[in-house]
Tab-separated table of C-alpha atoms and ligand atoms in Angstrom:
chain	number	residue	atom	x	y	z
A	115	MET	CA	244.042	34.454	50.260
A	116	SER	CA	243.123	31.432	51.615
A	117	LEU	CA	242.410	30.215	55.346
A	118	ILE	CA	243.155	26.932	54.469
A	119	SER	CA	245.666	24.875	53.905
A	120	GLN	CA	246.464	23.597	50.377
A	121	GLN	CA	246.722	19.971	51.451
A	122	ILE	CA	243.363	20.123	52.850
A	123	SER	CA	241.781	22.062	49.869
A	124	GLY	CA	242.878	19.396	48.083
A	125	TYR	CA	240.932	16.576	50.402
A	126	LEU	CA	237.829	18.533	50.188
A	127	GLU	CA	237.425	18.914	46.185
A	128	ARG	CA	238.512	15.334	45.732
A	129	SER	CA	235.970	14.739	49.219
A	130	SER	CA	235.552	11.157	49.634
A	131	TRP	CA	232.931	9.222	47.271
A	132	ILE	CA	231.115	7.908	50.611
A	133	ARG	CA	230.791	11.528	51.174
A	134	LYS	CA	229.227	12.070	48.000
A	135	MET	CA	226.761	9.504	47.992
A	136	PHE	CA	225.754	10.517	51.540
A	137	GLU	CA	225.300	14.000	50.686
A	138	ALA	CA	223.287	12.503	46.946
A	139	GLY	CA	221.027	10.493	49.538
A	140	ILE	CA	220.338	13.395	51.248
A	141	ALA	CA	219.055	14.579	48.575
A	142	LEU	CA	216.819	11.831	46.580
A	143	LYS	CA	215.661	10.701	50.227
A	144	GLN	CA	213.881	14.977	50.284
A	145	GLN	CA	212.453	14.359	46.746
A	146	TYR	CA	211.277	10.783	46.700
A	147	GLY	CA	211.277	10.120	50.598
A	148	GLU	CA	212.631	8.116	52.650
A	149	GLU	CA	210.664	5.115	51.769
A	150	ALA	CA	211.590	4.944	47.600
A	151	VAL	CA	215.014	5.038	48.521
A	152	CYS	CA	217.611	2.544	49.045
A	153	ASP	CA	220.999	4.075	50.652
A	154	PHE	CA	223.625	1.028	50.887
A	155	SER	CA	226.040	3.960	51.134
A	156	LEU	CA	227.359	4.312	55.014
A	157	GLY	CA	228.599	1.643	57.095
A	158	ASN	CA	227.248	2.528	59.982
A	159	PRO	CA	226.039	-0.118	62.656
A	160	ASP	CA	221.958	-0.344	62.088
A	161	LEU	CA	221.856	-2.713	65.483
A	162	PRO	CA	220.652	-1.872	68.221
A	163	ALA	CA	223.578	-2.278	70.802
A	164	PRO	CA	223.455	-5.766	73.070
A	165	PRO	CA	221.141	-5.289	76.305
A	166	ALA	CA	224.925	-5.196	78.664
A	167	VAL	CA	225.158	-1.631	77.338
A	168	GLY	CA	221.646	-0.330	78.902
A	169	GLN	CA	222.533	-2.211	82.126
A	170	ALA	CA	225.911	-0.734	82.488
A	171	LEU	CA	224.783	3.139	81.275
A	172	ARG	CA	222.010	2.513	84.076
A	173	GLU	CA	224.342	1.167	86.682
A	174	LEU	CA	226.484	4.141	85.834
A	175	ALA	CA	223.861	6.847	85.591
A	176	ASP	CA	223.491	5.521	89.671
A	177	HIS	CA	227.560	7.683	89.562
A	178	ALA	CA	226.331	10.372	87.886
A	179	GLY	CA	226.252	12.325	91.115
A	180	GLU	CA	229.708	11.216	92.557
A	181	PRO	CA	233.070	13.037	91.429
A	182	PHE	CA	235.237	11.890	88.753
A	183	THR	CA	232.535	9.958	87.741
A	184	PHE	CA	233.650	11.570	83.964
A	185	GLY	CA	237.210	13.275	84.942
A	186	TYR	CA	240.100	12.570	83.717
A	187	MET	CA	241.502	9.531	83.826
A	188	PRO	CA	244.839	8.207	82.980
A	189	ASN	CA	246.249	8.791	79.024
A	190	GLY	CA	245.504	4.716	78.170
A	191	GLY	CA	242.324	4.133	79.914
A	192	TYR	CA	241.791	3.285	83.745
A	193	PRO	CA	243.420	0.634	84.494
A	194	TRP	CA	241.225	-1.689	84.936
A	195	ALA	CA	239.223	-1.338	81.658
A	196	ARG	CA	242.877	-2.038	80.588
A	197	ALA	CA	242.797	-5.464	82.803
A	198	LYS	CA	239.768	-6.368	82.057
A	199	LEU	CA	240.236	-5.982	78.109
A	200	ALA	CA	243.767	-7.732	78.197
A	201	ALA	CA	241.988	-10.750	79.641
A	202	HIS	CA	239.172	-10.496	77.545
A	203	LEU	CA	241.677	-10.032	74.332
A	204	SER	CA	244.664	-12.946	75.544
A	205	SER	CA	241.559	-15.300	75.294
A	206	GLU	CA	240.658	-13.866	72.210
A	207	GLN	CA	244.471	-13.894	70.565
A	208	GLY	CA	245.561	-16.984	71.960
A	209	VAL	CA	247.900	-14.765	73.372
A	210	ASP	CA	249.287	-14.263	77.781
A	211	LEU	CA	248.113	-10.173	77.199
A	212	THR	CA	248.509	-8.102	80.718
A	213	ALA	CA	247.474	-4.645	81.130
A	214	ASP	CA	250.783	-2.403	79.587
A	215	ASP	CA	250.085	-4.222	76.084
A	216	VAL	CA	246.488	-2.978	75.637
A	217	VAL	CA	245.906	1.085	74.737
A	218	LEU	CA	241.940	2.409	75.240
A	219	THR	CA	241.897	4.871	72.413
A	220	CYS	CA	238.979	7.068	70.660
A	221	GLY	CA	238.153	4.033	68.452
A	222	ALA	CA	240.133	2.274	65.819
A	223	ALA	CA	240.344	5.377	63.991
A	224	GLY	CA	242.073	7.044	66.940
A	225	GLY	CA	244.516	4.008	67.696
A	226	LEU	CA	245.461	4.109	64.466
A	227	ASN	CA	247.148	7.541	64.863
A	228	ALA	CA	248.397	7.533	67.617
A	229	PHE	CA	250.542	4.424	66.775
A	230	LEU	CA	251.239	6.247	63.513
A	231	ARG	CA	252.347	9.498	65.659
A	232	ALA	CA	254.171	7.084	67.803
A	233	VAL	CA	256.158	4.919	65.387
A	234	LEU	CA	256.529	7.153	61.678
A	235	GLU	CA	259.384	9.132	60.566
A	236	PRO	CA	258.596	11.893	57.542
A	237	GLY	CA	258.635	10.235	54.933
A	238	ASP	CA	258.685	6.982	55.877
A	239	GLU	CA	256.146	4.771	53.908
A	240	VAL	CA	253.154	2.502	54.823
A	241	LEU	CA	251.429	0.035	52.958
A	242	ALA	CA	248.243	-1.387	52.386
A	243	VAL	CA	246.716	-3.777	50.759
A	244	SER	CA	244.019	-2.667	48.119
A	245	PRO	CA	240.851	-2.196	48.120
A	246	PHE	CA	241.284	-0.151	51.147
A	247	PHE	CA	239.609	1.224	54.039
A	248	VAL	CA	239.919	4.920	52.304
A	249	GLU	CA	240.892	6.759	55.362
A	250	TYR	CA	243.882	4.813	55.829
A	251	GLY	CA	245.855	7.251	53.297
A	252	PHE	CA	244.874	10.083	55.675
A	253	TYR	CA	245.519	9.200	58.544
A	254	VAL	CA	248.536	8.073	57.504
A	255	ALA	CA	249.483	11.871	55.313
A	256	ASN	CA	248.518	13.246	59.202
A	257	HIS	CA	251.423	11.968	60.434
A	258	GLY	CA	254.485	12.366	57.727
A	259	GLY	CA	253.880	9.086	55.915
A	260	ALA	CA	254.158	8.372	52.644
A	261	PHE	CA	251.472	6.134	51.432
A	262	ARG	CA	251.169	3.098	49.024
A	263	THR	CA	249.277	0.322	48.226
A	264	VAL	CA	249.584	-3.586	46.774
A	265	PRO	CA	246.839	-4.771	44.977
A	266	SER	CA	245.065	-8.279	46.182
A	267	LYS	CA	244.896	-10.882	44.256
A	268	PRO	CA	242.389	-10.447	41.199
A	269	ASP	CA	238.709	-11.663	42.481
A	270	THR	CA	239.148	-13.278	44.982
A	271	PHE	CA	241.112	-10.052	46.894
A	272	ALA	CA	243.665	-13.031	48.547
A	273	LEU	CA	246.486	-11.840	49.795
A	274	ASP	CA	249.454	-11.485	47.519
A	275	VAL	CA	252.503	-12.206	49.651
A	276	ALA	CA	255.366	-11.968	46.760
A	277	ALA	CA	254.436	-9.155	45.184
A	278	ILE	CA	253.701	-6.999	49.301
A	279	GLU	CA	257.287	-8.172	49.954
A	280	ALA	CA	258.990	-6.631	46.436
A	281	ALA	CA	257.136	-3.115	47.559
A	282	ILE	CA	258.557	-3.035	50.838
A	283	GLY	CA	262.306	-1.173	50.478
A	284	PRO	CA	264.026	0.659	53.089
A	285	LYS	CA	261.620	3.614	54.404
A	286	THR	CA	258.536	1.060	54.475
A	287	ARG	CA	257.901	0.638	58.552
A	288	ALA	CA	254.208	-0.989	58.587
A	289	LEU	CA	252.060	-2.795	56.224
A	290	ILE	CA	247.854	-2.384	57.576
A	291	VAL	CA	245.834	-5.360	57.003
A	292	ASN	CA	241.829	-5.518	57.580
A	293	SER	CA	240.167	-8.525	58.408
A	294	PRO	CA	237.593	-8.996	57.785
A	295	ASN	CA	237.618	-6.872	55.025
A	296	ASN	CA	235.947	-3.059	54.400
A	297	PRO	CA	234.658	-3.054	51.213
A	298	THR	CA	235.633	-6.683	49.985
A	299	GLY	CA	234.620	-9.081	52.942
A	300	VAL	CA	237.614	-11.419	52.386
A	301	ILE	CA	238.901	-13.191	55.854
A	302	TYR	CA	242.769	-13.721	55.302
A	303	ASN	CA	243.397	-17.487	56.470
A	304	ARG	CA	246.263	-18.669	58.607
A	305	ALA	CA	248.978	-19.979	56.310
A	306	GLU	CA	248.464	-17.011	53.938
A	307	LEU	CA	248.823	-14.684	56.960
A	308	THR	CA	252.094	-17.388	58.162
A	309	GLU	CA	253.732	-16.420	55.248
A	310	LEU	CA	253.208	-12.626	55.242
A	311	ALA	CA	254.552	-13.445	58.772
A	312	ALA	CA	257.897	-14.758	57.628
A	313	ALA	CA	257.826	-12.053	54.646
A	314	LEU	CA	257.588	-9.149	57.514
A	315	GLY	CA	259.889	-10.397	59.476
A	316	ARG	CA	262.966	-10.806	56.712
A	317	ALA	CA	262.150	-7.347	55.572
A	318	SER	CA	262.356	-5.719	58.791
A	319	GLN	CA	266.251	-7.726	59.501
A	320	LYS	CA	266.743	-6.993	55.126
A	321	HIS	CA	266.323	-3.344	56.282
A	322	GLY	CA	267.626	-3.330	59.989
A	323	ARG	CA	264.054	-2.137	61.026
A	324	PRO	CA	261.102	-3.755	62.686
A	325	ILE	CA	258.197	-3.428	60.154
A	326	PHE	CA	255.753	-3.362	61.856
A	327	LEU	CA	252.327	-5.726	61.212
A	328	ILE	CA	248.998	-3.183	61.550
A	329	SER	CA	245.498	-5.593	61.936
A	330	ASP	CA	243.098	-3.202	61.719
A	331	GLU	CA	239.858	-5.388	62.619
A	332	PRO	CA	236.951	-4.855	63.924
A	333	TYR	CA	234.532	-6.459	62.308
A	334	ARG	CA	236.417	-9.539	63.338
A	335	PHE	CA	232.801	-10.735	65.273
A	336	LEU	CA	231.310	-10.698	62.215
A	337	SER	CA	232.132	-14.543	59.684
A	338	TYR	CA	229.899	-16.435	58.261
A	339	ASP	CA	229.727	-20.090	57.979
A	340	GLY	CA	231.988	-20.739	60.976
A	341	ASP	CA	235.139	-19.098	59.018
A	342	LYS	CA	237.716	-18.248	62.026
A	343	VAL	CA	239.425	-14.613	61.572
A	344	PRO	CA	243.379	-16.210	62.639
A	345	SER	CA	244.989	-13.998	64.502
A	346	LEU	CA	248.465	-11.943	64.100
A	347	LEU	CA	249.612	-11.984	66.725
A	348	PRO	CA	251.001	-14.589	67.826
A	349	LEU	CA	252.267	-14.827	64.286
A	350	TYR	CA	254.731	-11.865	64.658
A	351	GLN	CA	256.773	-9.603	66.871
A	352	HIS	CA	255.725	-6.770	65.479
A	353	ALA	CA	252.024	-7.902	64.787
A	354	VAL	CA	250.002	-4.920	67.013
A	355	VAL	CA	245.990	-5.103	66.828
A	356	VAL	CA	243.627	-1.570	66.789
A	357	SER	CA	239.432	-2.569	66.996
A	358	SER	CA	237.553	-0.851	68.681
A	359	PHE	CA	233.755	-1.540	69.626
A	360	SER	CA	231.515	-0.027	67.004
A	361	LYS	CA	230.653	-2.840	65.273
A	362	ASN	CA	230.328	-5.501	67.251
A	363	LEU	CA	228.861	-3.463	70.247
A	364	SER	CA	226.961	-1.024	68.318
A	365	LEU	CA	228.887	1.478	70.073
A	366	ALA	CA	229.936	3.609	66.678
A	367	GLY	CA	229.788	7.344	68.351
A	368	GLU	CA	230.948	6.469	71.261
A	369	ARG	CA	234.690	6.183	70.187
A	370	LEU	CA	236.169	3.639	72.365
A	371	GLY	CA	239.668	1.800	70.525
A	372	TYR	CA	242.354	0.247	71.501
A	373	ILE	CA	245.690	-0.972	70.152
A	374	ALA	CA	247.004	-4.513	71.298
A	375	LEU	CA	250.659	-5.540	71.453
A	376	SER	CA	252.409	-8.352	70.336
A	377	PRO	CA	253.379	-10.234	73.455
A	378	LEU	CA	256.295	-11.483	71.363
A	379	MET	CA	257.385	-7.726	71.236
A	380	GLU	CA	260.596	-7.305	73.098
A	381	GLY	CA	261.347	-4.050	74.436
A	382	ARG	CA	257.464	-2.582	73.862
A	383	ALA	CA	257.330	-0.939	77.015
A	384	THR	CA	258.490	2.277	75.227
A	385	LEU	CA	255.858	1.678	72.610
A	386	THR	CA	253.767	1.780	75.832
A	387	ALA	CA	254.150	4.797	76.698
A	388	ALA	CA	254.964	6.371	73.217
A	389	LEU	CA	251.404	5.461	72.114
A	390	LEU	CA	250.214	6.537	75.888
A	391	LEU	CA	252.042	10.023	74.711
A	392	THR	CA	250.685	10.411	71.241
A	393	ASN	CA	247.442	9.698	72.324
A	394	ARG	CA	247.939	12.510	74.646
A	395	ILE	CA	249.046	14.705	72.731
A	396	LEU	CA	246.779	14.126	69.032
A	397	GLY	CA	244.163	15.695	71.556
A	398	PHE	CA	242.533	12.576	72.294
A	399	VAL	CA	243.945	13.120	76.017
A	400	ASN	CA	241.751	9.598	77.027
A	401	PRO	CA	239.813	7.314	75.746
A	402	PRO	CA	235.774	7.680	76.922
A	403	ALA	CA	235.172	7.859	79.772
A	404	VAL	CA	231.341	6.105	79.201
A	405	GLY	CA	232.143	3.856	77.056
A	406	GLN	CA	234.615	2.068	79.017
A	407	HIS	CA	231.944	1.082	82.098
A	408	LEU	CA	229.611	0.090	78.956
A	409	MET	CA	233.015	-1.829	77.383
A	410	ALA	CA	233.875	-3.346	81.195
A	411	LYS	CA	230.828	-4.872	81.726
A	412	ALA	CA	229.557	-5.981	77.650
A	413	LEU	CA	232.470	-7.929	76.576
A	414	GLY	CA	231.937	-10.594	75.242
A	415	SER	CA	228.880	-10.522	74.334
A	416	GLN	CA	227.661	-9.204	70.925
A	417	VAL	CA	224.911	-7.902	69.124
A	418	ASP	CA	222.870	-9.683	66.778
A	419	ALA	CA	225.436	-11.487	63.812
A	420	GLY	CA	222.365	-13.873	62.565
A	421	ILE	CA	220.740	-10.286	61.391
A	422	TYR	CA	223.547	-9.501	59.538
A	423	ALA	CA	223.566	-13.436	58.652
A	424	ARG	CA	219.994	-12.992	56.777
A	425	ARG	CA	220.511	-9.935	55.240
A	426	ARG	CA	223.463	-11.702	53.387
A	427	ASP	CA	221.592	-14.058	52.040
A	428	MET	CA	218.942	-12.364	50.749
A	429	MET	CA	221.239	-9.660	49.193
A	430	ALA	CA	223.099	-12.468	47.560
A	431	ARG	CA	219.827	-14.337	46.334
A	432	ILE	CA	219.080	-11.097	45.103
A	433	LEU	CA	222.270	-9.970	43.528
A	434	ARG	CA	222.771	-13.359	41.756
A	435	ASP	CA	219.558	-13.824	40.295
A	436	ALA	CA	220.087	-10.231	38.381
A	437	GLY	CA	222.807	-11.672	37.186
A	438	TYR	CA	225.703	-9.237	39.241
A	439	GLU	CA	229.511	-10.973	39.263
A	440	PHE	CA	230.519	-10.859	42.756
A	441	GLN	CA	232.077	-12.775	45.593
A	442	MET	CA	230.109	-13.716	49.063
A	443	PRO	CA	231.355	-11.915	51.675
A	444	ALA	CA	233.572	-14.207	54.172
A	445	GLY	CA	232.983	-11.595	56.734
A	446	ALA	CA	232.060	-7.677	57.394
A	447	PHE	CA	228.839	-6.623	56.173
A	448	TYR	CA	229.558	-5.481	52.525
A	449	PHE	CA	229.074	-7.096	49.042
A	450	PHE	CA	231.637	-5.920	47.326
A	451	PRO	CA	230.802	-6.974	43.515
A	452	LYS	CA	231.853	-6.365	39.779
A	453	ALA	CA	230.445	-3.387	38.325
A	454	PRO	CA	228.396	-4.168	34.714
A	455	GLY	CA	230.609	-2.664	31.626
A	456	GLY	CA	233.282	-2.380	33.929
A	457	ASP	CA	233.237	1.731	34.184
A	458	ASP	CA	232.566	1.898	38.322
A	459	VAL	CA	231.808	4.983	38.836
A	460	LYS	CA	228.783	5.233	35.018
A	461	PHE	CA	226.930	1.888	37.323
A	462	VAL	CA	226.946	3.697	40.709
A	463	ASN	CA	225.091	6.714	38.831
A	464	ARG	CA	222.978	3.945	36.997
A	465	LEU	CA	221.991	2.202	39.959
A	466	MET	CA	221.646	6.210	41.428
A	467	GLU	CA	218.660	6.392	39.076
A	468	GLU	CA	216.524	3.616	39.856
A	469	LYS	CA	217.355	5.418	43.010
A	470	VAL	CA	219.353	2.236	44.454
A	471	LEU	CA	222.861	4.240	46.485
A	472	ALA	CA	225.749	2.242	45.821
A	473	VAL	CA	229.884	3.461	46.585
A	474	PRO	CA	232.011	3.478	43.618
A	475	GLY	CA	234.504	0.956	43.883
A	476	SER	CA	237.539	2.825	42.985
A	477	GLY	CA	237.319	5.087	46.248
A	478	PHE	CA	238.553	2.019	47.940
A	479	GLY	CA	241.509	1.852	45.424
A	480	GLY	CA	239.493	-1.194	43.589
A	481	PRO	CA	237.596	0.118	40.686
A	482	GLY	CA	235.606	-2.236	38.609
A	483	HIS	CA	233.996	-2.843	41.279
A	484	PHE	CA	231.237	-1.157	43.500
A	485	ARG	CA	230.032	-0.987	47.194
A	486	LEU	CA	227.433	-2.227	48.781
A	487	THR	CA	226.474	-1.848	53.208
A	488	PHE	CA	223.930	-3.881	54.972
A	489	CYS	CA	223.426	-2.670	57.588
A	490	VAL	CA	219.725	-1.743	56.741
A	491	GLY	CA	216.752	-3.573	57.196
A	492	GLU	CA	215.456	-6.509	54.811
A	493	ASP	CA	212.383	-4.482	53.677
A	494	VAL	CA	214.838	-2.156	52.459
A	495	ILE	CA	216.562	-4.957	51.177
A	496	ALA	CA	213.563	-7.031	49.468
A	497	ARG	CA	212.616	-3.075	47.804
A	498	SER	CA	216.029	-2.621	45.839
A	499	GLU	CA	215.597	-6.084	43.660
A	500	GLU	CA	213.677	-3.944	40.496
A	501	GLY	CA	216.684	-1.254	40.868
A	502	PHE	CA	219.135	-3.621	40.546
A	503	ARG	CA	217.563	-6.206	37.772
A	504	ARG	CA	217.013	-2.575	35.822
A	505	ALA	CA	220.296	-1.232	36.657
A	506	ILE	CA	222.030	-4.539	35.218
A	507	ARG	CA	219.870	-3.770	31.868
A	508	GLY	CA	221.523	-0.851	30.579
B	45	LIG	N1	238.809	0.280	60.054
B	45	LIG	C1	237.691	0.096	59.525
B	45	LIG	C2	238.146	-1.045	59.279
B	45	LIG	C3	236.205	0.305	59.541
B	45	LIG	O1	235.248	-0.151	58.316
B	45	LIG	C4	236.582	0.703	60.378
B	45	LIG	C5	235.277	2.075	60.455
B	45	LIG	O2	233.934	1.734	59.695
B	45	LIG	C6	237.344	1.663	61.181
B	45	LIG	C7	238.492	1.084	61.001
B	45	LIG	C8	236.972	2.742	61.621
B	45	LIG	O3	236.361	2.830	63.358
B	45	LIG	P1	236.216	3.448	65.087
B	45	LIG	O4	236.731	4.266	64.141
B	45	LIG	O5	235.093	3.334	64.459
B	45	LIG	O6	236.189	2.168	65.990
């Protein structure tokens, strides 16, 4: 007699690699002490929020005794917060957005769920480009969809538009792309996104209903070497941006995100109405009240990305000197090197013997690689050098 559903029981048994590494890390730290372990497994932003966040919180505290400061509000967020975000995104994305084109959500995770709930019929397919953020599969299944992946190009992790077009069928309702990418650090360029938009337009025509292009972009702010992240909203009629303030303002625990619809989308008022409803009936009810105040004051500021850039360079030097093969991340805070010997699970276990924690690429649909997150201080990165050298020797 099971207390839980078969599906969830299966998920628990095959619990995610990130979670396994997280638990292994706790055990290692208990055994050898925090200082001995170099934990590159979790993408929990460790930089302090920018000063504007603290300032906004102090100002809000002065209103804490007033009625409704923390009360319910409309399901898509405070109208003033939506309008402020719409103005900000208009300049960021190079389109004209109004408050009605933007819905505030509980993180990008909540935004993806609200969106999928609004557009999927039972059995509809959602495609994602692999390697991919592992939660996508769960989110699609939450809403009765079928999740399928299409590999990116080997080694460069660039979009394989021909493969995506070939994978689209009559049941395909959406494609999720994530740039800058977790776990590969790749940024898709304008040429490949333009080609992708054309392919999706053709496929939507052919199958007689819109195929949405969901751009999951919480790492947009974090690109290196002056690389620009092109916007999809002006490129494709059925493009949707889903993002959050988890990484750029280090507000991951405050759970504030959003969905923005392309102003090219005809009849999008119906979709906005659907998103307000799904945000509510999924039990999110409304986005966090405090987070919206913080966002409104801190929009335009961000954590010190120079710190991530220095860590990236340091880690790249260590990996290169030790003999690892990898593509330099163009954005986000992850490396996705090739696992020496080809077996990523075996190699991650070997690293663990050196008290270095990584996540096997298999957990992201990218076997033969492993993921390292640089949400840790430079001292930890420096300390890992010997472990990386010894592990590659066998
Ligand atoms: N998408 C990607 C690619 C992520 O890496 C994450 C978090 O790590 C999320 C979405 C969800 O972020 P949040 O719900 O905190 O905005």
